[in-house]
Tab-separated table of C-alpha atoms and ligand atoms in Angstrom:
chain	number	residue	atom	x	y	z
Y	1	UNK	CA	5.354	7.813	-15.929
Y	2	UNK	CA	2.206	6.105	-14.719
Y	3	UNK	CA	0.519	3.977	-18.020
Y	4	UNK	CA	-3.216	5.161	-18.933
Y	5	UNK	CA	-5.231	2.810	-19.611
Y	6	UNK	CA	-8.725	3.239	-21.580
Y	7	UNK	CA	-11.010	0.031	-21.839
Y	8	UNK	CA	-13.484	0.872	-24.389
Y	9	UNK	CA	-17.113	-0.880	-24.912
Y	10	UNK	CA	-17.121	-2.708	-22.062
Y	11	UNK	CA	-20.231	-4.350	-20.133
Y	12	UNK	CA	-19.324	-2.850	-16.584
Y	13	UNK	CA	-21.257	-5.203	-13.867
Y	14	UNK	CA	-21.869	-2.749	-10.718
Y	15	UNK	CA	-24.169	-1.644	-8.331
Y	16	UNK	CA	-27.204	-3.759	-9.835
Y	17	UNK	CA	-26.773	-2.334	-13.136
Y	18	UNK	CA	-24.849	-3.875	-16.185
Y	19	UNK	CA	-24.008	-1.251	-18.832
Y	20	UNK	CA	-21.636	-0.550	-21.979
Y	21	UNK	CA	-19.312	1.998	-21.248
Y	22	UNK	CA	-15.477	3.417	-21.545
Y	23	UNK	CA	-13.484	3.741	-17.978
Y	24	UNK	CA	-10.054	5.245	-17.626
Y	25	UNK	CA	-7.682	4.410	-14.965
Y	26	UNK	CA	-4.389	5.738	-14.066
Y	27	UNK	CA	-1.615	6.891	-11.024
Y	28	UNK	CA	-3.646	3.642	-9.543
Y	29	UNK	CA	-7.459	5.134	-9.577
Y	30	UNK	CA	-10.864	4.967	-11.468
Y	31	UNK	CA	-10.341	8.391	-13.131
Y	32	UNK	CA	-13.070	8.644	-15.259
Y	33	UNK	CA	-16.548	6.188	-16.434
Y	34	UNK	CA	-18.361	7.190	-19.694
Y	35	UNK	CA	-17.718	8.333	-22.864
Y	36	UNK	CA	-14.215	9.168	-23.400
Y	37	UNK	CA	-12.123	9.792	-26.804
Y	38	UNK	CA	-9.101	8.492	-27.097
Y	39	UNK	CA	-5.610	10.385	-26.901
Y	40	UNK	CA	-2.416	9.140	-28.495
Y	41	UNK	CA	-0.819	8.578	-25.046
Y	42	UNK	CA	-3.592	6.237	-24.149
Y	43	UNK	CA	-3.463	2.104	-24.154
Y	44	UNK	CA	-6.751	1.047	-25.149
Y	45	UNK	CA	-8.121	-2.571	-24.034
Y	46	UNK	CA	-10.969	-3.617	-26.459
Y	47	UNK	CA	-13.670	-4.298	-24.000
Y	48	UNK	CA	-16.195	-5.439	-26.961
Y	49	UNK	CA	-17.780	-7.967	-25.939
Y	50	UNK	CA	-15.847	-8.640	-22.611
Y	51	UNK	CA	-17.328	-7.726	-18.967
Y	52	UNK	CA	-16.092	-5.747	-16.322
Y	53	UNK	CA	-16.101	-7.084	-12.383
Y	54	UNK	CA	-14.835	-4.449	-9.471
Y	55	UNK	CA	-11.847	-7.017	-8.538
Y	56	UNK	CA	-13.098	-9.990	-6.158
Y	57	UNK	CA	-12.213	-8.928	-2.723
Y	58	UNK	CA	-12.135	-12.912	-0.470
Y	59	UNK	CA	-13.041	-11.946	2.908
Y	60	UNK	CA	-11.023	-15.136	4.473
Y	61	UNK	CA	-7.968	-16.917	3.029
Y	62	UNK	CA	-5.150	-19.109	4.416
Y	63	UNK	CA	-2.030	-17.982	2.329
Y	64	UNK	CA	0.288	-19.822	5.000
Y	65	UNK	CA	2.434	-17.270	5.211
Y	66	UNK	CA	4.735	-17.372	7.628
Y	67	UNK	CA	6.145	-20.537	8.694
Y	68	UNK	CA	4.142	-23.028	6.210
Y	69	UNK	CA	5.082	-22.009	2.823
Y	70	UNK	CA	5.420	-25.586	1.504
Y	71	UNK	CA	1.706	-25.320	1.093
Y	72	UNK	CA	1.762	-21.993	-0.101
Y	73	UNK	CA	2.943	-18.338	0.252
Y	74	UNK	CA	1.744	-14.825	0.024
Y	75	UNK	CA	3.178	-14.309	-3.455
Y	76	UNK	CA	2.299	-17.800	-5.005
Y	77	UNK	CA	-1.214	-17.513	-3.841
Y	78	UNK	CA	-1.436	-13.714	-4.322
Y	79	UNK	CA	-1.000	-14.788	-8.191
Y	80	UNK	CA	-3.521	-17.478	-8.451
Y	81	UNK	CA	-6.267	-14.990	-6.456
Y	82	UNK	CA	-5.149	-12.566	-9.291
Y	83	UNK	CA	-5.742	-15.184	-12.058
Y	84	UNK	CA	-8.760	-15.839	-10.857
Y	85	UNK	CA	-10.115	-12.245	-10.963
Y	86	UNK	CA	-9.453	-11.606	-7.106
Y	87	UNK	CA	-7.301	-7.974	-6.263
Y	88	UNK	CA	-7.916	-8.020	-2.755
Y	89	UNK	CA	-8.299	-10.840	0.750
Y	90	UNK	CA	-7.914	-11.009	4.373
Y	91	UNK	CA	-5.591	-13.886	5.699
Y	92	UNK	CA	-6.449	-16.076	8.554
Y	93	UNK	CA	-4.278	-15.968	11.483
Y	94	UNK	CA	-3.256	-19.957	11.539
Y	95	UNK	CA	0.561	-19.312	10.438
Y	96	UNK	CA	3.639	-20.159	12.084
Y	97	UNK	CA	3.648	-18.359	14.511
Y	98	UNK	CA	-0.223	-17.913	15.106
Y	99	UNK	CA	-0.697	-14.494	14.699
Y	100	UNK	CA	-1.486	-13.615	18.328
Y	101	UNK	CA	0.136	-10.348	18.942
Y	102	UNK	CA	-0.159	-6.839	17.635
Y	103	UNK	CA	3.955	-7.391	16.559
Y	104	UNK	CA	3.350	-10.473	14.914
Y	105	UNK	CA	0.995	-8.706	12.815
Y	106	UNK	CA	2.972	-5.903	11.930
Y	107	UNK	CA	5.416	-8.376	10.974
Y	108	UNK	CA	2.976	-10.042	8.833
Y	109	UNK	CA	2.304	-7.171	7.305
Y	110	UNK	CA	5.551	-6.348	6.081
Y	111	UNK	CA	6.289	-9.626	4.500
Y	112	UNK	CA	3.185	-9.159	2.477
Y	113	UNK	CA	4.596	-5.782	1.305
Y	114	UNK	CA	7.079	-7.462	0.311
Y	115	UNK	CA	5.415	-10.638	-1.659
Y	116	UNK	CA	1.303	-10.057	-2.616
Y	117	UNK	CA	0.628	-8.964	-5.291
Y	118	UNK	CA	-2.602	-8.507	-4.298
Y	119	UNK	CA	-3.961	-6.175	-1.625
Y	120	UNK	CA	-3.983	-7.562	1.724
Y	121	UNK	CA	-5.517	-7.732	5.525
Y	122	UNK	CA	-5.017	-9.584	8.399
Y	123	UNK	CA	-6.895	-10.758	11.495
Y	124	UNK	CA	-5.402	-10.970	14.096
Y	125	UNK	CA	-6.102	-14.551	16.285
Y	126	UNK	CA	-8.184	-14.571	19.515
Y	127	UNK	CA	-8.500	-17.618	21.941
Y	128	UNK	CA	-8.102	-18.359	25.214
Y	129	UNK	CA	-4.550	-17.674	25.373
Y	130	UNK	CA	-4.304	-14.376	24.403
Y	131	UNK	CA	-7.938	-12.922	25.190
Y	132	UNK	CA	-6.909	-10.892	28.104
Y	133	UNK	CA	-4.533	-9.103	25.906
Y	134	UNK	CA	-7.091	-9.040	23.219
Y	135	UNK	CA	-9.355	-7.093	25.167
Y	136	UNK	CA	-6.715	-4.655	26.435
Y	137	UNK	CA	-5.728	-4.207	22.822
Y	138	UNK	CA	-6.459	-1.023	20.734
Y	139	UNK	CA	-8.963	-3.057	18.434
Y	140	UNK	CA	-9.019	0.287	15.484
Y	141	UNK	CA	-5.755	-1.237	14.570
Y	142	UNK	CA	-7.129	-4.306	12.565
Y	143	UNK	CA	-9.722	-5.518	10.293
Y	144	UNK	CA	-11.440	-8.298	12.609
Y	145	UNK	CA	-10.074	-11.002	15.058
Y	146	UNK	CA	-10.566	-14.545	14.167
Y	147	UNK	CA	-10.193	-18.006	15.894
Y	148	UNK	CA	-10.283	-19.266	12.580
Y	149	UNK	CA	-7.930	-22.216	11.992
Y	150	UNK	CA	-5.755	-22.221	15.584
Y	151	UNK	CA	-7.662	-25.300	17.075
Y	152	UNK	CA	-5.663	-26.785	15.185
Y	153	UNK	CA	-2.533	-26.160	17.212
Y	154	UNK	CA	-4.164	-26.298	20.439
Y	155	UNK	CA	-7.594	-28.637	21.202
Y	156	UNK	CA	-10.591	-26.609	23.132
Y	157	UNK	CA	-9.189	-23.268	21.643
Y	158	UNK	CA	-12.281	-22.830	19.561
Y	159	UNK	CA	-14.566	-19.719	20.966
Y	160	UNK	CA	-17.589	-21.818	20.101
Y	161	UNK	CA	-16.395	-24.482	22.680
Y	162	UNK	CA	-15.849	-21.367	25.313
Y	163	UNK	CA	-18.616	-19.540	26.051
Y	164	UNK	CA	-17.226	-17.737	28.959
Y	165	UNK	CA	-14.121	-16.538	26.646
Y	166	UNK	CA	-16.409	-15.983	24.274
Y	167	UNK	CA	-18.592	-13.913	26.422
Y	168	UNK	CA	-15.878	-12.010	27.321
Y	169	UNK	CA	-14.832	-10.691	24.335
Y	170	UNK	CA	-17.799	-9.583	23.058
Y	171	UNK	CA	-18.365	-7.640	26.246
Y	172	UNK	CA	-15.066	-5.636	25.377
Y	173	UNK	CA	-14.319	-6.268	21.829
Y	174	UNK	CA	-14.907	-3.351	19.455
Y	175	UNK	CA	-13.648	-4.796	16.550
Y	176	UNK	CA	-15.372	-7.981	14.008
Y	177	UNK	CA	-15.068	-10.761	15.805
Y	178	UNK	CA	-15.240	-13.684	12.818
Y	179	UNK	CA	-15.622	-17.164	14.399
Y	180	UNK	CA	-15.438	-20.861	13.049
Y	181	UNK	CA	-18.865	-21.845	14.461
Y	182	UNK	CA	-18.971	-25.645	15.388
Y	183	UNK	CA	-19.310	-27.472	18.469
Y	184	UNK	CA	-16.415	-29.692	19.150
Y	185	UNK	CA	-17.870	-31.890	21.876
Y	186	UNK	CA	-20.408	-32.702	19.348
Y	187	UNK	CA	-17.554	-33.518	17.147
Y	188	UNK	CA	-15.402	-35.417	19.279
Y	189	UNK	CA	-18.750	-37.559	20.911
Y	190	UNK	CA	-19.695	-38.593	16.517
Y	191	UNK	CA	-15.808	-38.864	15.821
Y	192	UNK	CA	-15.658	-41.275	19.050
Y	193	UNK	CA	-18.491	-43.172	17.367
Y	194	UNK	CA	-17.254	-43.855	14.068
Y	195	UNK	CA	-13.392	-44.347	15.504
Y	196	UNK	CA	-14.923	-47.847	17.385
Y	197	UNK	CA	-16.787	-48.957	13.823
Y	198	UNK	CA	-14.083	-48.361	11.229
Y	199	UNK	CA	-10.762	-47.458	13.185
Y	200	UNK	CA	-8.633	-44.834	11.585
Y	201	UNK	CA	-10.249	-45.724	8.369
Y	202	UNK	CA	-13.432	-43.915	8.326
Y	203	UNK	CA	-14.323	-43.119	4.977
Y	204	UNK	CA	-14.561	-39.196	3.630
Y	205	UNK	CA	-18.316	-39.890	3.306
Y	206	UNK	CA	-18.999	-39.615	6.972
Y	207	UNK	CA	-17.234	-36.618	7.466
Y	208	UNK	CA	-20.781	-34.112	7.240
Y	209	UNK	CA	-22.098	-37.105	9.753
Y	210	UNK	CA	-19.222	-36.543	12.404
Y	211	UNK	CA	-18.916	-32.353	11.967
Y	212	UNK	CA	-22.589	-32.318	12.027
Y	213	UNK	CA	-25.685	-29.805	11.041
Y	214	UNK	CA	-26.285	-30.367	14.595
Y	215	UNK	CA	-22.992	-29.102	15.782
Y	216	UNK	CA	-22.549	-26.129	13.586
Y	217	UNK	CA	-26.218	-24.954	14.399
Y	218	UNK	CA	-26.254	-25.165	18.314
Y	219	UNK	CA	-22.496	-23.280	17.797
Y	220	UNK	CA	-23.981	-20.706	15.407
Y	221	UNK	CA	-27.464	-20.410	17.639
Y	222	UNK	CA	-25.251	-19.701	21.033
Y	223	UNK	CA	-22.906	-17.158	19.482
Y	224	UNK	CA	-26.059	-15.309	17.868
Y	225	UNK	CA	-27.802	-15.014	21.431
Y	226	UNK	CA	-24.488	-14.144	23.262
Y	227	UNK	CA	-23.260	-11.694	20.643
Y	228	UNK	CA	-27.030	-9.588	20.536
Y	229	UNK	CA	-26.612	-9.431	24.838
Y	230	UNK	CA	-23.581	-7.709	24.579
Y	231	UNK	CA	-24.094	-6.130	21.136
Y	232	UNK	CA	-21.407	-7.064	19.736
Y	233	UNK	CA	-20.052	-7.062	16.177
Y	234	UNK	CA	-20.145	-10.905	14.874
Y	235	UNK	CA	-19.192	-12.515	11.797
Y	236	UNK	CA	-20.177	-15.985	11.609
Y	237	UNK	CA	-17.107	-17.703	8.563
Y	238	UNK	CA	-18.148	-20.231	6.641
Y	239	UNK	CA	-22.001	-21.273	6.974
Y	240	UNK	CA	-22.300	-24.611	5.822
Y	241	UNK	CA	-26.256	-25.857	6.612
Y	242	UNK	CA	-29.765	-24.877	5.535
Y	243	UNK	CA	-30.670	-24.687	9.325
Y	244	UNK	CA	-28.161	-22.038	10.130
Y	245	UNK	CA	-29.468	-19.721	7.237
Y	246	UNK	CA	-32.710	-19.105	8.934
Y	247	UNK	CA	-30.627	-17.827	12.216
Y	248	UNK	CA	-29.848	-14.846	10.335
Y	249	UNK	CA	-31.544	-11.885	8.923
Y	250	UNK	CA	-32.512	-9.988	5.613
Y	251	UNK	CA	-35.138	-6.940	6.885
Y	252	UNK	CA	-32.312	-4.596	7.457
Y	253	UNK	CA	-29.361	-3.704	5.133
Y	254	UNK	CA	-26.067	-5.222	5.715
Y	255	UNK	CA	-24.361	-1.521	7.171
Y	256	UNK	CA	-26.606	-1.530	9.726
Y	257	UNK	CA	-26.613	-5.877	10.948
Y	258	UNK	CA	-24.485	-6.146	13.572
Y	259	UNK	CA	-24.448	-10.095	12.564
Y	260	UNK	CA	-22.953	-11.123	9.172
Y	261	UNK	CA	-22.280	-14.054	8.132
Y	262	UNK	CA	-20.665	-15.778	4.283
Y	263	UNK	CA	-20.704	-18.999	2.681
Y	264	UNK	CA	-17.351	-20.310	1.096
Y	265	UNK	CA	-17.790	-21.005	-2.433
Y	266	UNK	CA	-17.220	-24.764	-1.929
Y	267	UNK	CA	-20.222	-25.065	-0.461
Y	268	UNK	CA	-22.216	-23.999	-3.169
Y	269	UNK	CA	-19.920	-25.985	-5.714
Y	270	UNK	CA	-20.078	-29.547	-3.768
Y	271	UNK	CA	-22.233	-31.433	-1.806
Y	272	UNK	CA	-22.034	-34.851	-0.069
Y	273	UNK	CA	-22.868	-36.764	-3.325
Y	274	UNK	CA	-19.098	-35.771	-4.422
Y	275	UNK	CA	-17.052	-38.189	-1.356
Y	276	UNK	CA	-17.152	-40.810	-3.399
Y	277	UNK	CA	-15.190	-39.096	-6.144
Y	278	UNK	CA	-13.022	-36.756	-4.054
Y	279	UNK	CA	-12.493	-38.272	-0.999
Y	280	UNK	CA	-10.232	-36.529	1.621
Y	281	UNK	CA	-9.721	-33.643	-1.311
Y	282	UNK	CA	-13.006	-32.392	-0.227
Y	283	UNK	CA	-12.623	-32.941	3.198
Y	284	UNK	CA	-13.285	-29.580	4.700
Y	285	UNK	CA	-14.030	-27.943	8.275
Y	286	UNK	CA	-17.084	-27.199	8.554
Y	287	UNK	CA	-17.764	-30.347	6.118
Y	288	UNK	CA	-19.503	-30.035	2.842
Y	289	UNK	CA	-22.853	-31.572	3.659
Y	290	UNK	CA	-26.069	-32.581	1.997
Y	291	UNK	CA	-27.430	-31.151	-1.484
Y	292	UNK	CA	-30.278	-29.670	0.820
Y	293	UNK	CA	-27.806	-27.882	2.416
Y	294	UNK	CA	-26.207	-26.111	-0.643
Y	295	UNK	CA	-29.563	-25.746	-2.328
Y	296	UNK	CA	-30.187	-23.540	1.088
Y	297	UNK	CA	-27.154	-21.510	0.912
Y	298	UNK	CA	-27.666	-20.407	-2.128
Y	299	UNK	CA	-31.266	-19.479	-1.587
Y	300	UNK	CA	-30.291	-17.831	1.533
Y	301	UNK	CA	-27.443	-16.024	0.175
Y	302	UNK	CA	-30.031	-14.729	-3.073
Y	303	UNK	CA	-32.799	-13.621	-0.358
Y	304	UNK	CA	-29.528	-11.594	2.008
Y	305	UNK	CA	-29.254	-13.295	4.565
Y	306	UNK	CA	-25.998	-14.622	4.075
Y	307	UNK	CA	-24.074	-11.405	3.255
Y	308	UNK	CA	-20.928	-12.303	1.498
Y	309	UNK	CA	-18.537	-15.317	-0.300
Y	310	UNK	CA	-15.707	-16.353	0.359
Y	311	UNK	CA	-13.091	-19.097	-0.491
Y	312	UNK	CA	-11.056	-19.870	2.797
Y	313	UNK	CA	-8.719	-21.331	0.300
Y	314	UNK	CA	-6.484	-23.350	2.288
Y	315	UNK	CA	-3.905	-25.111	0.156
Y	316	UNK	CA	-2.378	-28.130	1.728
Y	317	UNK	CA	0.193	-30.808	-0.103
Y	318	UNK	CA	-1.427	-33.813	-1.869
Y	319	UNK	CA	0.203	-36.158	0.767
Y	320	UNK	CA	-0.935	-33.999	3.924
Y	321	UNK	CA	-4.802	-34.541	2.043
Y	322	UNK	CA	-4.381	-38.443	0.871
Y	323	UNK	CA	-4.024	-39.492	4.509
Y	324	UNK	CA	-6.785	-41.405	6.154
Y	325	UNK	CA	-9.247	-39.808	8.193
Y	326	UNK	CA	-7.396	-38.335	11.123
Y	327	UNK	CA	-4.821	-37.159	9.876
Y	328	UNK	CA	-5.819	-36.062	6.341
Y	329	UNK	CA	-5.759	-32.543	6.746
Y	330	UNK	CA	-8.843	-30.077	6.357
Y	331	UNK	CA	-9.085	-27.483	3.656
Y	332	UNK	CA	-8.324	-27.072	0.069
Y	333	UNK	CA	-7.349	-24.343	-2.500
Y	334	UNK	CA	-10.022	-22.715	-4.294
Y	335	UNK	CA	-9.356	-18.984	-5.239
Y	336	UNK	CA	-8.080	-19.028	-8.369
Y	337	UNK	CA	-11.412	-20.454	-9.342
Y	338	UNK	CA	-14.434	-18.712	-7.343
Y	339	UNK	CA	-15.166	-16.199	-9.920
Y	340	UNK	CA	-15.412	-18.818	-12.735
Y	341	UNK	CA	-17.506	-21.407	-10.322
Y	342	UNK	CA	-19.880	-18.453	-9.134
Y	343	UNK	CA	-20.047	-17.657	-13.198
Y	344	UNK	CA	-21.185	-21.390	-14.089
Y	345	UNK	CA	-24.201	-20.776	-11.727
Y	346	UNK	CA	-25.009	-17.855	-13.505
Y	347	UNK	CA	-24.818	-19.958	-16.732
Y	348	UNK	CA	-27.589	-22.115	-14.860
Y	349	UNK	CA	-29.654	-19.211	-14.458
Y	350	UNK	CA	-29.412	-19.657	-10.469
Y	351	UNK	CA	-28.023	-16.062	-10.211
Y	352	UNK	CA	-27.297	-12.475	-11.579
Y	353	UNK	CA	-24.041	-10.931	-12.600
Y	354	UNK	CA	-25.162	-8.295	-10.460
Y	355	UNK	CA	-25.695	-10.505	-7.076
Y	356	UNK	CA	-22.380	-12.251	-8.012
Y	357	UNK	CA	-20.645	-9.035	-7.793
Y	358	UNK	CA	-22.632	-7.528	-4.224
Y	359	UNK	CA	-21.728	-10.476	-3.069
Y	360	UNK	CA	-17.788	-11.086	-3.887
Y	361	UNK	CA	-17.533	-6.910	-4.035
Y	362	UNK	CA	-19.119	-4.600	-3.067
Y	363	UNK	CA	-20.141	-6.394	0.631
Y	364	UNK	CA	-17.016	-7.284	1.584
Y	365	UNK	CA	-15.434	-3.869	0.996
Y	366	UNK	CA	-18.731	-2.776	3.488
Y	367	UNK	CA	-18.889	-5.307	5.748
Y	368	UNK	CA	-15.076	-4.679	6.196
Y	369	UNK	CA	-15.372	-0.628	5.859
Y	370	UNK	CA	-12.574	-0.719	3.106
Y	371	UNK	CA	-11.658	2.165	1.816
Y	372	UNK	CA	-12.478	3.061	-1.619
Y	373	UNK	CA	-12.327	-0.742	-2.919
Y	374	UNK	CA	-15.076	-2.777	-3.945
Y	375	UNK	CA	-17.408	-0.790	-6.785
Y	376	UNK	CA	-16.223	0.528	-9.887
Y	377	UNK	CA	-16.444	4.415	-9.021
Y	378	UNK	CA	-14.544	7.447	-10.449
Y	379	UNK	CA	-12.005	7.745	-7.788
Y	380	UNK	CA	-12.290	4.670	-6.468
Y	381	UNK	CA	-8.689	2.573	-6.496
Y	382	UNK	CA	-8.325	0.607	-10.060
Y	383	UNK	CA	-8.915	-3.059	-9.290
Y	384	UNK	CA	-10.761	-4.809	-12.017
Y	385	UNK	CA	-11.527	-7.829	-13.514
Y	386	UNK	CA	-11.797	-8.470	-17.223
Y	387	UNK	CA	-13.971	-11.394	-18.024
Y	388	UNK	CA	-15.184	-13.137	-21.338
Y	389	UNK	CA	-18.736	-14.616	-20.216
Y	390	UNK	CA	-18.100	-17.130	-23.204
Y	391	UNK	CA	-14.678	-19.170	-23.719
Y	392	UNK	CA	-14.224	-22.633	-22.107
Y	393	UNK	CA	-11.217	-23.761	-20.756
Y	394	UNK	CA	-10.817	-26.898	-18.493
Y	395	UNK	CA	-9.008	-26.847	-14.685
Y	396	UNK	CA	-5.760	-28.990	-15.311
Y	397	UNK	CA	-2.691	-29.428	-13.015
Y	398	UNK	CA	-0.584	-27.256	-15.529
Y	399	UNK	CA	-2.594	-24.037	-15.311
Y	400	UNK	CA	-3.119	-24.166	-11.628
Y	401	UNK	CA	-0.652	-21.327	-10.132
Y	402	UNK	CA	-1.328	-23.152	-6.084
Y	403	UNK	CA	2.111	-24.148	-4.713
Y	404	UNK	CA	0.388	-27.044	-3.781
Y	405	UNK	CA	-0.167	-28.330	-7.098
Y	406	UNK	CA	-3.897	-29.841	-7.358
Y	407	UNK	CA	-7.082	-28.979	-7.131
Y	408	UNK	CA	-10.093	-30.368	-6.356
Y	409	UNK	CA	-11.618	-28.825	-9.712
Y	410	UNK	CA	-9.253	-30.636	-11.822
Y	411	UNK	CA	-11.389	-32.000	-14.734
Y	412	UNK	CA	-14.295	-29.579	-14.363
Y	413	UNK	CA	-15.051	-27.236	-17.437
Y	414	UNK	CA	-15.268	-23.558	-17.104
Y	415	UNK	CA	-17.786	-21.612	-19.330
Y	416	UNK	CA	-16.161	-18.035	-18.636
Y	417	UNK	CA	-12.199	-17.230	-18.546
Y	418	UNK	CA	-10.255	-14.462	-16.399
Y	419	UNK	CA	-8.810	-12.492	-19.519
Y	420	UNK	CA	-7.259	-9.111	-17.511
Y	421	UNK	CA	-6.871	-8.372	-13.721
Y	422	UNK	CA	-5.923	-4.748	-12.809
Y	423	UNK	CA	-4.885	-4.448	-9.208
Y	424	UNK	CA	-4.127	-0.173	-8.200
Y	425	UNK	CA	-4.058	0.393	-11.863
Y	426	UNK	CA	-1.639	-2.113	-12.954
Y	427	UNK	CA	-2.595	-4.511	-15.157
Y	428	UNK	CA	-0.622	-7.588	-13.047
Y	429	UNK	CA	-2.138	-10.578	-15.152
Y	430	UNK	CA	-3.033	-10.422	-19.044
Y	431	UNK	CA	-4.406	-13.444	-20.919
Y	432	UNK	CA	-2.041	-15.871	-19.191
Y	433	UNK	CA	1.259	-13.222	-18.204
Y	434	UNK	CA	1.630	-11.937	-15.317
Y	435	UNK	CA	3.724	-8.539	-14.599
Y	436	UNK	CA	5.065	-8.252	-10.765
Y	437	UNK	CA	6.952	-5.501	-11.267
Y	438	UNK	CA	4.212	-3.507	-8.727
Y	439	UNK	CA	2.852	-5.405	-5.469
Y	440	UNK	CA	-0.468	-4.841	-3.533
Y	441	UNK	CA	-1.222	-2.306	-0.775
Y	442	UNK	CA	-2.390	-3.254	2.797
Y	443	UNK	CA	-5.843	-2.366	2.520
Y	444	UNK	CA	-7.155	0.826	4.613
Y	445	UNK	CA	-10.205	0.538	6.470
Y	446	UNK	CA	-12.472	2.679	8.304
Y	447	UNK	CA	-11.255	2.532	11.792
G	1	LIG	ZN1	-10.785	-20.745	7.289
C-alpha cells in the first residue's frame, strides 16, 4: 500500500504566486492542492511555517557514471542532489565510455535504474567522431546532444572550434543541441602566453585571463548566427560573461526561443576576487570571471534572457584539483547546495522565491518538454522540496554526501536548510535520513 501523505499549512512557491495551502500526494502524484481534512490513514507533515519548492530539476550534471566513479556515481550524487532539494537532472555525456552511441545510452540508462535515486536524462555526445551517425540517428529518442565535457578526451573535439561540424548538425539535427561555447584557439594562443611567463605554475588567478570573455563571446556569437541560418534548436551551457547576455533574447517567451541558454550557479556564487582563497577548487571551464560578469548574469537571468540554472556539478578528487595549472582538473561539485546558494540571494533581496523557482523548475521541465515535472499541479508527479527559509547551518566536510569529499563551500553559512525532499511521492530524504528503498524514473519527454 502506497503511503498518503498530507502537508498541511504550507507556503507553496509556484507559478509566480506564493500561497498557504494543504497538498496531498500519493501512488507517486500531486493528487489534490487546497483545503483538505484529514483522514486517519493520512501522514500529515506540518508545513507551518515551512515552504514548498516543485523539486529542483539541474538541466546539466556530471555524475561520472560509468567508468569514473572514484569521483562520483549515480547513486552517491543522486543523494546529495536530493539533499539539496533537487528530484530530477540530465547527465553529461563525458563518462567512460563517452556516451557516443544510441547503445551506450541505453546502457546508461539502465545503470541509473538501477542506482539514482533521483529522476534522470541523458544526452547523448556529438563531435566530430560520431556526427555522421548523429545525423542519421532518430534524434526523438533523447533529451538533447551535448559536446559538453569530451574535449577533454580528444583536443579540437569542441563544436565551437568546428564550424563546419557544427554547421552540419544543425542543418540535420532535430533534437537540442547544448554546446560548451568557447574558442579554444583563443585558449591555447593566452595559455601559450602565460606557459613562457610562469611555466606550469600559473597561478588560478589567471585562469578568466587565459579562457577569456573574448573567447567565450566570439564562440557564443558564431553558434547564435549559424544556429538562426539553419534554424536550429540551440542551447548555449554555462554562460559565464556580461557580454554574452546581451546575445540573447527576452521579447518572446521561452516555448517559443529557439535559443536558450543557463548560467551555472557558480557563477553567480563566485567571482574572480575568490582565486586567492580557492585556488584550483574554483578552477572551472568556462572560468569564473570578473564581479562585472556575475553582477550581469544575474541581471540578465532576472530580465529572461538567460532562461534557466544549472550546477554542472562535476565532482573531481581533492588531488586531481590541488595540481598546478595544467593538470588541475576543471569542475567542482555543487548540487547539493544550489537551492540554499540561490536562497542566500534571495536573503539579499537580489531575487524572488518565485524567479528562483521558474528558473530551477518550471523552465527546465519546458525547455526540456518534460512530462508532468516541474510545477506543483494536481496530477503532476510528486517531487517536492520542503524548505525552512530560516535555520542556519554551515557547509562542513561531514555533511557533504559528494564521493569526492570537499567542497568549495566549505565554511560558508547557509540561511535556509533542505528539511524534506519527495521524489514520485516518496519522501527519500527527511531532516538528515534518507530512505532508498524506491529509486528515480528516467524522465519522459515530449518527443
Ligand atoms: Zn558541464
Amino acid at each position: 500500500m502506497t503511503l498518503k501523505y498530507l502537508i498541511k499549512n504550507i507556503t507553496m512557491v509556484n507559478e509566480g504566486y506564493s500561497t498557504t495551502t494543504d497538498i496531498l500526494i500519493y501512488d507517486g502524484i500531486i493528487q489534490k492542492i487546497g483545503n483538505i481534512y484529514v483522514e486517519p490513514n493520512h501522514n500529515v507533515i506540518d508545513g507551518t511555517d515551512k515552504h514548498l519548492f516543485p523539486g529542483i530539476i539541474d538541466g546539466q550534471v556530471h555524475f561520472r557514471d560509468p567508468g569514473l566513479t572514484h569521483k562520483g556515481d549515480l547513486y552517491t550524487e543522486s543523494k546529495a542532489a536530493i539533499a539539496g532539494g533537487t528530484t530530477s537532472f540530465i547527465d553529461m555525456p563525458n563518462t567512460v565510455p563517452n556516451i557516443l552511441t544510441v547503445e551506450s545510452l541505453k546502457e546508461k540508462y539502465e545503470i541509473a535504474s538501477k542506482k539514482s535515486l533521483a529522476n534522470y536524462s541523458f544526452f547523448l555526445g556529438v563531435n566530430g567522431d560520431n556526427i555522421e551517425d548523429v545525423i542519421k540517428t532518430d534524434t526523438s529518442q533523447f533529451i538533447g546532444v551535448s559536446d559538453d565535457g569530451l574535449y577533454f578526451t580528444k583536443k579540437g573535439n569542441l563544436l565551437a572550434d568546428n564550424p563546419e561540424t557544427m554547421e552540419k548538425l544543425f542543418a540535420n539535427c532535430k533534437s537540442i543541441i547544448a554546446i560548451h561555447s568557447e574558442k579554444e584557439a583563443v585558449v591555447e594562443k593566452n595559455e601559450q602566453a602565460f606557459r613562457e611567463k610562469y611555466g606550469d605554475d600559473i597561478p588560478a588567478k589567471f585562469h578568466p585571463i587565459i579562457r577569456s570573455t573574448e573567447g567565450c563571446y566570439e564562440a557564443t556569437k558564431q553558434a547564435i548566427e549559424l544556429a538562426q541560418k539553419h534554424n536550429a534548436r540551440l542551447h548555449i551551457l554555462h554562460l559565464t560573461t556580461e557580454a554574452e547576455t546581451h546575445l540573447f533574447q527576452n521579447d518572446i517567451p521561452l516555448q517559443e526561443k529557439k535559443i536558450t541558454t543557463e548560467v551555472s550557479v557558480h557563477h553567480l556564487w563566485f567571482s574572480d576576487k575568490d582565486y586567492e582563497r580557492l585556488g584550483m577548487l574554483i578552477k572551472w571551464n568556462p572560468a569564473i570571471k570578473t564581479e562585472q560578469d556575475k553582477e550581469g548574469l544575474l541581471k540578465a537571468l532576472l530580465d529572461d534572457k538567460i532562461d534557466i540554472i544549472t550546477t554542472d556539478h562535476a565532482p573531481h578528487t581533492l588531488e586531481e584539483k590541488q595540481k598546478p595549472y595544467f593538470q588541475s582538473m576543471s569542475g567542482a561539485p555543487m548540487v547539493q547546495h544550489s537551492l540554499n546558494c540561490m536562497l542566500e540571494f534571495y536573503k539579499q533581496d537580489l531575487i524572488s522565491l518565485e524567479k528562483i523557482v521558474e528558473k530551477m523548475c518550471h523552465n527546465p521541465a519546458i525547455l526540456y518538454s518534460m512530462t508532468n515535472r516541474g510545477f506543483i499541479r494536481e496530477g503532476y508527479f510528486a517531487d517536492l522540496t520542503l524548505v525552512d527559509l530560516n535555520s542556519q547551518w554551515t557547509v562542513a566536510k561531514d555533511n557533504l554526501l559528494y564521493k569526492c569529499g570537499w567542497s568549495p563551500l566549505e565554511g560558508t553559512t547557509f540561511q535556509t536548510e533542505i528539511k524534506q525532499t519527495f521524489v514520485n511521492g516518496n519522501l527519500v530524504y527527511d531532516h538528515g535520513l534518507f530512505y532508498e528503498e524506491k529509486s528515480g524514473m528516467a524522465i519522459d519527454f515530449k518527443k
